[in-house]
PDB file of C-alpha atoms in Angstrom:
ATOM      1  CA  MET A  14     -28.330   8.624  41.911  1.00 79.00           C
ATOM      2  CA  ILE A  15     -24.163   7.785  42.008  1.00 88.00           C
ATOM      3  CA  THR A  16     -21.440   9.981  41.632  1.00 89.00           C
ATOM      4  CA  ILE A  17     -18.968  10.164  39.246  1.00 90.00           C
ATOM      5  CA  GLY A  18     -17.162   8.100  40.232  1.00 91.00           C
ATOM      6  CA  GLN A  19     -19.438   5.343  40.011  1.00 92.00           C
ATOM      7  CA  LEU A  20     -20.442   6.126  36.499  1.00 91.00           C
ATOM      8  CA  ALA A  21     -16.980   6.132  35.091  1.00 92.00           C
ATOM      9  CA  GLY A  22     -17.245   3.307  36.304  1.00 92.00           C
ATOM     10  CA  TYR A  23     -19.875   1.576  35.235  1.00 89.00           C
ATOM     11  CA  VAL A  24     -19.235   3.179  31.632  1.00 91.00           C
ATOM     12  CA  GLY A  25     -15.831   2.084  31.831  1.00 91.00           C
ATOM     13  CA  VAL A  26     -14.040   5.275  31.282  1.00 93.00           C
ATOM     14  CA  SER A  27     -11.614   7.920  33.572  1.00 94.00           C
ATOM     15  CA  ILE A  28     -13.339  10.383  35.509  1.00 94.00           C
ATOM     16  CA  LYS A  29     -10.925  12.873  33.690  1.00 94.00           C
ATOM     17  CA  THR A  30     -12.872  11.951  30.470  1.00 94.00           C
ATOM     18  CA  ILE A  31     -16.365  12.476  31.711  1.00 93.00           C
ATOM     19  CA  ARG A  32     -14.890  15.861  32.644  1.00 93.00           C
ATOM     20  CA  VAL A  33     -13.539  16.550  28.751  1.00 93.00           C
ATOM     21  CA  TYR A  34     -17.304  15.600  28.079  1.00 93.00           C
ATOM     22  CA  HIS A  35     -18.711  18.191  30.209  1.00 92.00           C
ATOM     23  CA  ASP A  36     -16.526  20.993  28.658  1.00 92.00           C
ATOM     24  CA  LYS A  37     -17.449  20.445  25.290  1.00 90.00           C
ATOM     25  CA  GLY A  38     -20.893  20.305  25.951  1.00 88.00           C
ATOM     26  CA  LEU A  39     -21.268  17.085  25.178  1.00 90.00           C
ATOM     27  CA  LEU A  40     -22.676  15.410  28.647  1.00 91.00           C
ATOM     28  CA  PRO A  41     -24.719  17.687  30.501  1.00 88.00           C
ATOM     29  CA  GLU A  42     -23.260  18.289  34.013  1.00 88.00           C
ATOM     30  CA  PRO A  43     -26.065  17.335  36.825  1.00 89.00           C
ATOM     31  CA  ASP A  44     -27.139  19.711  39.916  1.00 84.00           C
ATOM     32  CA  ARG A  45     -25.382  18.889  42.923  1.00 84.00           C
ATOM     33  CA  ASP A  46     -26.695  17.555  46.164  1.00 82.00           C
ATOM     34  CA  ALA A  47     -25.876  19.630  49.464  1.00 82.00           C
ATOM     35  CA  SER A  48     -22.688  18.600  50.274  1.00 82.00           C
ATOM     36  CA  GLY A  49     -21.543  19.813  46.524  1.00 83.00           C
ATOM     37  CA  TYR A  50     -20.846  17.247  45.000  1.00 83.00           C
ATOM     38  CA  ARG A  51     -22.842  16.577  41.227  1.00 85.00           C
ATOM     39  CA  ARG A  52     -25.091  13.217  40.916  1.00 89.00           C
ATOM     40  CA  TYR A  53     -25.738  11.356  38.492  1.00 91.00           C
ATOM     41  CA  GLY A  54     -29.101   9.055  37.019  1.00 90.00           C
ATOM     42  CA  ALA A  55     -29.576   6.859  34.407  1.00 90.00           C
ATOM     43  CA  ASP A  56     -30.305   9.087  32.050  1.00 90.00           C
ATOM     44  CA  HIS A  57     -26.697  10.337  32.188  1.00 91.00           C
ATOM     45  CA  VAL A  58     -25.378   6.845  32.248  1.00 91.00           C
ATOM     46  CA  ILE A  59     -27.839   5.923  28.940  1.00 90.00           C
ATOM     47  CA  ASP A  60     -26.391   9.688  27.484  1.00 90.00           C
ATOM     48  CA  LEU A  61     -22.513   8.224  28.389  1.00 92.00           C
ATOM     49  CA  VAL A  62     -22.901   5.279  26.729  1.00 91.00           C
ATOM     50  CA  LYS A  63     -23.549   6.655  23.369  1.00 89.00           C
ATOM     51  CA  ILE A  64     -20.742   8.715  23.609  1.00 91.00           C
ATOM     52  CA  ARG A  65     -18.141   6.635  24.241  1.00 91.00           C
ATOM     53  CA  THR A  66     -19.267   4.546  21.706  1.00 88.00           C
ATOM     54  CA  LEU A  67     -19.467   7.039  18.857  1.00 87.00           C
ATOM     55  CA  ALA A  68     -15.844   7.686  20.549  1.00 89.00           C
ATOM     56  CA  GLN A  69     -14.441   4.569  20.178  1.00 86.00           C
ATOM     57  CA  ALA A  70     -15.636   4.520  17.097  1.00 82.00           C
ATOM     58  CA  GLY A  71     -13.323   7.079  15.905  1.00 82.00           C
ATOM     59  CA  ILE A  72     -16.190   9.600  15.689  1.00 85.00           C
ATOM     60  CA  PRO A  73     -14.527  13.358  16.224  1.00 87.00           C
ATOM     61  CA  LEU A  74     -16.092  14.956  19.514  1.00 89.00           C
ATOM     62  CA  ALA A  75     -17.161  18.206  17.327  1.00 87.00           C
ATOM     63  CA  ARG A  76     -19.793  15.396  14.835  1.00 87.00           C
ATOM     64  CA  ILE A  77     -20.269  13.836  18.432  1.00 88.00           C
ATOM     65  CA  ARG A  78     -21.559  17.601  20.040  1.00 87.00           C
ATOM     66  CA  GLU A  79     -23.369  17.926  15.970  1.00 85.00           C
ATOM     67  CA  LEU A  80     -24.653  14.515  16.295  1.00 85.00           C
ATOM     68  CA  ARG A  81     -26.476  14.694  20.072  1.00 80.00           C
ATOM     69  CA  SER A  82     -28.609  17.556  18.538  1.00 79.00           C
ATOM     70  CA  ALA A  83     -29.526  16.210  15.554  1.00 82.00           C
ATOM     71  CA  THR A  84     -33.615  14.610  14.578  1.00 86.00           C
ATOM     72  CA  ASP A  85     -33.801  11.097  15.263  1.00 85.00           C
ATOM     73  CA  GLU A  86     -33.574  10.549  10.883  1.00 89.00           C
ATOM     74  CA  GLU A  87     -30.623  12.659  10.700  1.00 87.00           C
ATOM     75  CA  PHE A  88     -28.914  10.379  13.650  1.00 85.00           C
ATOM     76  CA  GLN A  89     -30.143   7.135  11.992  1.00 88.00           C
ATOM     77  CA  GLN A  90     -28.689   8.439   8.813  1.00 89.00           C
ATOM     78  CA  ALA A  91     -25.178   9.206  10.358  1.00 87.00           C
ATOM     79  CA  LEU A  92     -25.033   5.931  12.273  1.00 86.00           C
ATOM     80  CA  HIS A  93     -25.578   3.874   9.169  1.00 89.00           C
ATOM     81  CA  GLY A  94     -22.877   6.278   7.158  1.00 88.00           C
ATOM     82  CA  ILE A  95     -20.164   5.724  10.289  1.00 86.00           C
ATOM     83  CA  ASP A  96     -21.441   1.492  10.124  1.00 87.00           C
ATOM     84  CA  GLU A  97     -20.256   1.675   6.277  1.00 89.00           C
ATOM     85  CA  GLU A  98     -17.147   3.706   7.319  1.00 86.00           C
ATOM     86  CA  LEU A  99     -16.344   0.458  10.104  1.00 85.00           C
ATOM     87  CA  THR A 100     -17.111  -2.019   7.791  1.00 89.00           C
ATOM     88  CA  ALA A 101     -14.743  -0.986   5.302  1.00 87.00           C
ATOM     89  CA  ARG A 102     -11.865  -0.039   7.467  1.00 85.00           C
ATOM     90  CA  ILE A 103     -12.366  -3.835   9.702  1.00 87.00           C
ATOM     91  CA  ARG A 104     -11.964  -5.194   5.368  1.00 86.00           C
ATOM     92  CA  ASP A 105      -8.730  -2.522   5.362  1.00 80.00           C
ATOM     93  CA  LEU A 106      -7.740  -3.979   8.627  1.00 83.00           C
ATOM     94  CA  ARG A 107      -8.259  -7.737   8.346  1.00 84.00           C
ATOM     95  CA  ALA A 108      -6.174  -7.390   4.977  1.00 73.00           C
ATOM     96  CA  THR A 109      -3.426  -6.109   6.250  1.00 73.00           C
ATOM     97  CA  GLN A 110      -3.275  -8.666   9.212  1.00 77.00           C
ATOM     98  CA  VAL A 111      -3.499 -11.056   6.515  1.00 73.00           C
ATOM     99  CA  ARG A 112      -0.435  -9.300   4.689  1.00 66.00           C
ATOM    100  CA  LEU A 113       1.737  -9.120   8.206  1.00 72.00           C
ATOM    101  CA  ARG A 114       0.906 -13.082   9.002  1.00 75.00           C
ATOM    102  CA  ARG A 115       1.963 -13.378   5.572  1.00 68.00           C
ATOM    103  CA  LEU A 116       5.019 -11.622   6.522  1.00 65.00           C
ATOM    104  CA  ALA A 117       5.788 -12.346   9.874  1.00 70.00           C
ATOM    105  CA  ALA A 118       5.671 -16.233   8.168  1.00 69.00           C
ATOM    106  CA  GLY A 119       8.559 -15.965   5.843  1.00 64.00           C
ATOM    107  CA  GLN A 120       6.188 -15.309   3.080  1.00 60.00           C
ATOM    108  CA  PRO A 121       6.526 -12.375   0.788  1.00 61.00           C
ATOM    109  CA  ALA A 122       3.913 -10.392  -0.694  1.00 60.00           C
ATOM    110  CA  PRO A 123       1.486 -11.624  -2.731  1.00 68.00           C
ATOM    111  CA  VAL A 124       1.010 -11.531  -7.202  1.00 74.00           C
ATOM    112  CA  PRO A 125      -0.887 -11.890  -9.049  1.00 81.00           C
ATOM    113  CA  ALA A 126      -1.994 -15.273 -10.120  1.00 82.00           C
ATOM    114  CA  GLU A 127      -0.458 -15.004 -13.778  1.00 87.00           C
ATOM    115  CA  VAL A 128       2.636 -12.692 -12.084  1.00 88.00           C
ATOM    116  CA  ALA A 129       3.719 -16.291 -10.191  1.00 85.00           C
ATOM    117  CA  ALA A 130       3.100 -17.810 -13.471  1.00 88.00           C
ATOM    118  CA  HIS A 131       5.613 -16.237 -14.953  1.00 90.00           C
ATOM    119  CA  LEU A 132       8.268 -16.565 -12.513  1.00 90.00           C
ATOM    120  CA  GLU A 133       8.017 -19.492 -12.194  1.00 90.00           C
ATOM    121  CA  HIS A 134       8.779 -20.104 -15.867  1.00 90.00           C
ATOM    122  CA  LEU A 135      11.498 -17.542 -15.744  1.00 93.00           C
ATOM    123  CA  ALA A 136      13.098 -20.896 -13.494  1.00 89.00           C
ATOM    124  CA  VAL A 137      12.360 -22.954 -15.850  1.00 92.00           C
ATOM    125  CA  TRP A 138      13.856 -20.805 -18.822  1.00 93.00           C
ATOM    126  CA  GLY A 139      17.275 -20.259 -17.069  1.00 93.00           C
ATOM    127  CA  PHE A 140      17.107 -17.347 -15.080  1.00 94.00           C
ATOM    128  CA  THR A 141      19.045 -17.315 -12.126  1.00 94.00           C
ATOM    129  CA  PRO A 142      17.170 -17.502  -9.003  1.00 92.00           C
ATOM    130  CA  ARG A 143      18.905 -13.718  -7.889  1.00 91.00           C
ATOM    131  CA  TRP A 144      16.665 -12.970 -11.247  1.00 91.00           C
ATOM    132  CA  VAL A 145      13.674 -14.548 -10.139  1.00 91.00           C
ATOM    133  CA  ASP A 146      13.775 -12.296  -6.481  1.00 87.00           C
ATOM    134  CA  LEU A 147      14.728  -9.314  -8.118  1.00 86.00           C
ATOM    135  CA  GLN A 148      11.654 -10.242 -10.794  1.00 88.00           C
ATOM    136  CA  ARG A 149       9.277 -10.606  -8.165  1.00 86.00           C
ATOM    137  CA  ASP A 150       9.891  -8.238  -5.338  1.00 82.00           C
ATOM    138  CA  LEU A 151      10.016  -5.783  -8.724  1.00 84.00           C
ATOM    139  CA  TRP A 152       6.857  -6.579  -9.985  1.00 85.00           C
ATOM    140  CA  ILE A 153       4.986  -6.240  -5.788  1.00 82.00           C
ATOM    141  CA  LEU A 154       6.102  -2.956  -5.948  1.00 80.00           C
ATOM    142  CA  VAL A 155       4.812  -2.397  -9.055  1.00 82.00           C
ATOM    143  CA  PHE A 156       1.736  -3.617  -8.254  1.00 82.00           C
ATOM    144  CA  ALA A 157       1.540  -1.786  -4.987  1.00 78.00           C
ATOM    145  CA  THR A 158       2.789   1.963  -6.002  1.00 77.00           C
ATOM    146  CA  GLN A 159       1.101   1.907  -9.971  1.00 77.00           C
ATOM    147  CA  PRO A 160      -2.389  -0.509 -10.026  1.00 78.00           C
ATOM    148  CA  ASP A 161      -3.919   1.356 -13.045  1.00 78.00           C
ATOM    149  CA  HIS A 162       0.067   0.718 -15.184  1.00 81.00           C
ATOM    150  CA  ALA A 163       0.564  -3.090 -13.842  1.00 84.00           C
ATOM    151  CA  VAL A 164      -1.083  -5.019 -16.005  1.00 86.00           C
ATOM    152  CA  ALA A 165       0.106  -3.193 -19.267  1.00 86.00           C
ATOM    153  CA  LEU A 166       3.597  -3.086 -18.460  1.00 85.00           C
ATOM    154  CA  PHE A 167       3.781  -6.857 -16.881  1.00 89.00           C
ATOM    155  CA  ARG A 168       2.189  -7.961 -19.868  1.00 89.00           C
ATOM    156  CA  ASP A 169       4.182  -6.086 -22.307  1.00 87.00           C
ATOM    157  CA  GLN A 170       7.290  -7.870 -20.646  1.00 88.00           C
ATOM    158  CA  SER A 171       5.717 -10.911 -20.787  1.00 89.00           C
ATOM    159  CA  GLU A 172       4.970 -10.902 -24.445  1.00 89.00           C
ATOM    160  CA  SER A 173       8.163  -9.942 -25.112  1.00 88.00           C
ATOM    161  CA  LEU A 174      10.579 -13.355 -22.705  1.00 91.00           C
ATOM    162  CA  ALA A 175       7.558 -15.297 -25.139  1.00 90.00           C
ATOM    163  CA  ASP A 176       9.857 -14.696 -28.361  1.00 91.00           C
ATOM    164  CA  PRO A 177      12.483 -16.573 -28.020  1.00 92.00           C
ATOM    165  CA  GLY A 178      15.379 -14.006 -29.348  1.00 91.00           C
ATOM    166  CA  LEU A 179      14.001 -11.346 -26.588  1.00 92.00           C
ATOM    167  CA  ARG A 180      14.186 -13.680 -24.183  1.00 93.00           C
ATOM    168  CA  GLN A 181      17.456 -14.240 -24.290  1.00 94.00           C
ATOM    169  CA  LEU A 182      18.507 -10.844 -25.080  1.00 93.00           C
ATOM    170  CA  PHE A 183      16.864 -10.852 -20.508  1.00 93.00           C
ATOM    171  CA  LEU A 184      18.575 -13.777 -19.967  1.00 95.00           C
ATOM    172  CA  ASP A 185      22.414 -12.363 -21.361  1.00 95.00           C
ATOM    173  CA  TYR A 186      20.910  -9.059 -18.900  1.00 94.00           C
ATOM    174  CA  ASP A 187      20.939 -12.057 -15.659  1.00 93.00           C
ATOM    175  CA  HIS A 188      24.011 -13.167 -16.436  1.00 93.00           C
ATOM    176  CA  ALA A 189      25.907  -9.929 -16.977  1.00 94.00           C
ATOM    177  CA  HIS A 190      25.877  -9.276 -13.766  1.00 93.00           C
ATOM    178  CA  ASP A 191      28.747 -10.645 -12.629  1.00 92.00           C
ATOM    179  CA  LEU A 192      30.535  -9.639 -15.662  1.00 93.00           C
ATOM    180  CA  ASP A 193      33.535  -6.584 -15.240  1.00 93.00           C
ATOM    181  CA  ALA A 194      31.722  -3.347 -16.127  1.00 91.00           C
ATOM    182  CA  ARG A 195      34.434  -2.334 -18.821  1.00 91.00           C
ATOM    183  CA  ASP A 196      34.159  -5.995 -20.558  1.00 94.00           C
ATOM    184  CA  PRO A 197      33.596  -5.100 -24.170  1.00 93.00           C
ATOM    185  CA  ARG A 198      30.394  -8.228 -23.788  1.00 94.00           C
ATOM    186  CA  ILE A 199      28.610  -4.747 -21.805  1.00 94.00           C
ATOM    187  CA  ASP A 200      28.831  -2.838 -24.936  1.00 94.00           C
ATOM    188  CA  GLU A 201      27.490  -5.188 -27.262  1.00 95.00           C
ATOM    189  CA  LEU A 202      24.634  -6.551 -25.319  1.00 94.00           C
ATOM    190  CA  ALA A 203      23.473  -2.938 -25.017  1.00 93.00           C
ATOM    191  CA  HIS A 204      23.805  -2.517 -28.683  1.00 93.00           C
ATOM    192  CA  ARG A 205      21.939  -5.627 -29.092  1.00 94.00           C
ATOM    193  CA  ILE A 206      18.887  -4.044 -26.805  1.00 92.00           C
ATOM    194  CA  VAL A 207      18.874  -1.419 -28.257  1.00 91.00           C
ATOM    195  CA  GLU A 208      18.153  -2.311 -31.921  1.00 91.00           C
ATOM    196  CA  ALA A 209      15.927  -5.763 -30.399  1.00 91.00           C
ATOM    197  CA  THR A 210      13.392  -2.965 -29.042  1.00 87.00           C
ATOM    198  CA  ARG A 211      13.400   0.549 -31.704  1.00 87.00           C
ATOM    199  CA  GLU A 212      12.603  -3.268 -34.050  1.00 88.00           C
ATOM    200  CA  ARG A 213       9.390  -4.107 -30.953  1.00 83.00           C
ATOM    201  CA  TYR A 214       8.666  -0.670 -30.782  1.00 80.00           C
ATOM    202  CA  GLY A 215       9.896   1.150 -33.546  1.00 77.00           C
ATOM    203  CA  PRO A 216      11.549   4.538 -33.832  1.00 68.00           C
ATOM    204  CA  ASP A 217       8.864   6.439 -32.600  1.00 65.00           C
ATOM    205  CA  ASP A 218       6.920   4.921 -29.735  1.00 60.00           C
ATOM    206  CA  LEU A 219      10.105   4.049 -27.692  1.00 58.00           C
ATOM    207  CA  PRO A 220       8.560   3.512 -23.907  1.00 57.00           C
ATOM    208  CA  GLU A 221       9.530   6.102 -21.737  1.00 53.00           C
ATOM    209  CA  LEU A 222      12.237   5.202 -19.929  1.00 45.00           C
ATOM    210  CA  ASP A 223      11.418   8.242 -17.566  1.00 42.00           C
ATOM    211  CA  THR A 224       7.862   9.317 -15.958  1.00 47.00           C
ATOM    212  CA  PRO A 225       6.595  11.743 -13.446  1.00 45.00           C
ATOM    213  CA  SER A 226       6.418   8.895 -10.931  1.00 53.00           C
ATOM    214  CA  GLU A 227       9.634   8.121  -9.072  1.00 61.00           C
ATOM    215  CA  ILE A 228       8.786   4.351  -9.475  1.00 61.00           C
ATOM    216  CA  PRO A 229      10.341   2.902 -13.061  1.00 64.00           C
ATOM    217  CA  ALA A 230      13.863   5.385 -11.650  1.00 70.00           C
ATOM    218  CA  LEU A 231      13.439   3.268  -7.675  1.00 69.00           C
ATOM    219  CA  ILE A 232      13.416   0.226  -9.851  1.00 72.00           C
ATOM    220  CA  GLN A 233      15.865   0.865 -11.552  1.00 75.00           C
ATOM    221  CA  ALA A 234      18.372   2.533  -9.455  1.00 79.00           C
ATOM    222  CA  ASN A 235      17.600  -0.525  -7.212  1.00 74.00           C
ATOM    223  CA  VAL A 236      18.470  -2.808 -10.054  1.00 81.00           C
ATOM    224  CA  ASN A 237      21.729  -0.202 -11.484  1.00 81.00           C
ATOM    225  CA  ALA A 238      22.913  -1.351  -7.339  1.00 84.00           C
ATOM    226  CA  LEU A 239      23.345  -4.872  -7.500  1.00 84.00           C
ATOM    227  CA  SER A 240      25.543  -5.018 -10.026  1.00 90.00           C
ATOM    228  CA  PRO A 241      28.248  -1.942 -11.984  1.00 92.00           C
ATOM    229  CA  ALA A 242      28.049  -3.983 -14.701  1.00 92.00           C
ATOM    230  CA  TRP A 243      24.236  -4.125 -14.959  1.00 91.00           C
ATOM    231  CA  GLN A 244      24.898  -0.331 -14.124  1.00 92.00           C
ATOM    232  CA  ARG A 245      26.959   0.540 -17.499  1.00 92.00           C
ATOM    233  CA  LEU A 246      24.533  -1.717 -19.062  1.00 92.00           C
ATOM    234  CA  ASP A 247      21.070   0.930 -18.583  1.00 90.00           C
ATOM    235  CA  THR A 248      23.708   3.814 -19.369  1.00 91.00           C
ATOM    236  CA  LEU A 249      24.747   2.865 -22.502  1.00 92.00           C
ATOM    237  CA  ILE A 250      20.716   1.504 -23.461  1.00 90.00           C
ATOM    238  CA  ARG A 251      19.856   5.790 -22.693  1.00 86.00           C
ATOM    239  CA  ALA A 252      22.187   6.989 -24.275  1.00 89.00           C
ATOM    240  CA  GLN A 253      22.014   5.122 -26.987  1.00 85.00           C
ATOM    241  CA  LEU A 254      18.102   5.255 -26.685  1.00 83.00           C
ATOM    242  CA  GLY A 255      18.689   9.082 -26.422  1.00 75.00           C
ATOM    243  CA  THR A 256      16.427   8.570 -23.189  1.00 58.00           C
TER     244      THR A 256
END
């Protein structure tokens, strides 16, 4: 027979933890000896190891108490479910670890292969490094927050840039960054973008610039904050499209 301190030391928990398990009804309290001390046996050690293992797996104490009174079949089924949950958590933690290591190495978050190839084309087509970096950050945000719509949104832009005329509009948008917001070329560019948008989508099927999600607005706000000229372009385009 061993004392509570020895039990705590063998299993690797604190005396306070054992007392909590007693209070919660997880670990039966042993009888006291003639000196008034609790004395624990091998069964207590085994029970405490089981409780500690379940607790370390993140199982709430109330659930552990239920498992302690479960049948062998129920207990095995519960352990199988807990094992599956742990496997999923480990997989997510490993993915998070990979992302953290990439960030620590100064690498941006990954994007799908077709997006990475598209970003390389932007530089070849004459877009500024600022625009390429901006697009990378924006697509990372879109794929992270709107995975169900990201592919369709990306392919729509990719198809637009495959058209030389539409690509020139994007290039002009990029290079308008340094223009004065009152420059008449801003008005002319906004008009060209609106006309191209109507021609591409038709007057009754224009892309929605405002959606229930806050992400598109966040993205556009980020773009507008980089340049007063870009902000005015966005205002003019929205006004002319009636959005």
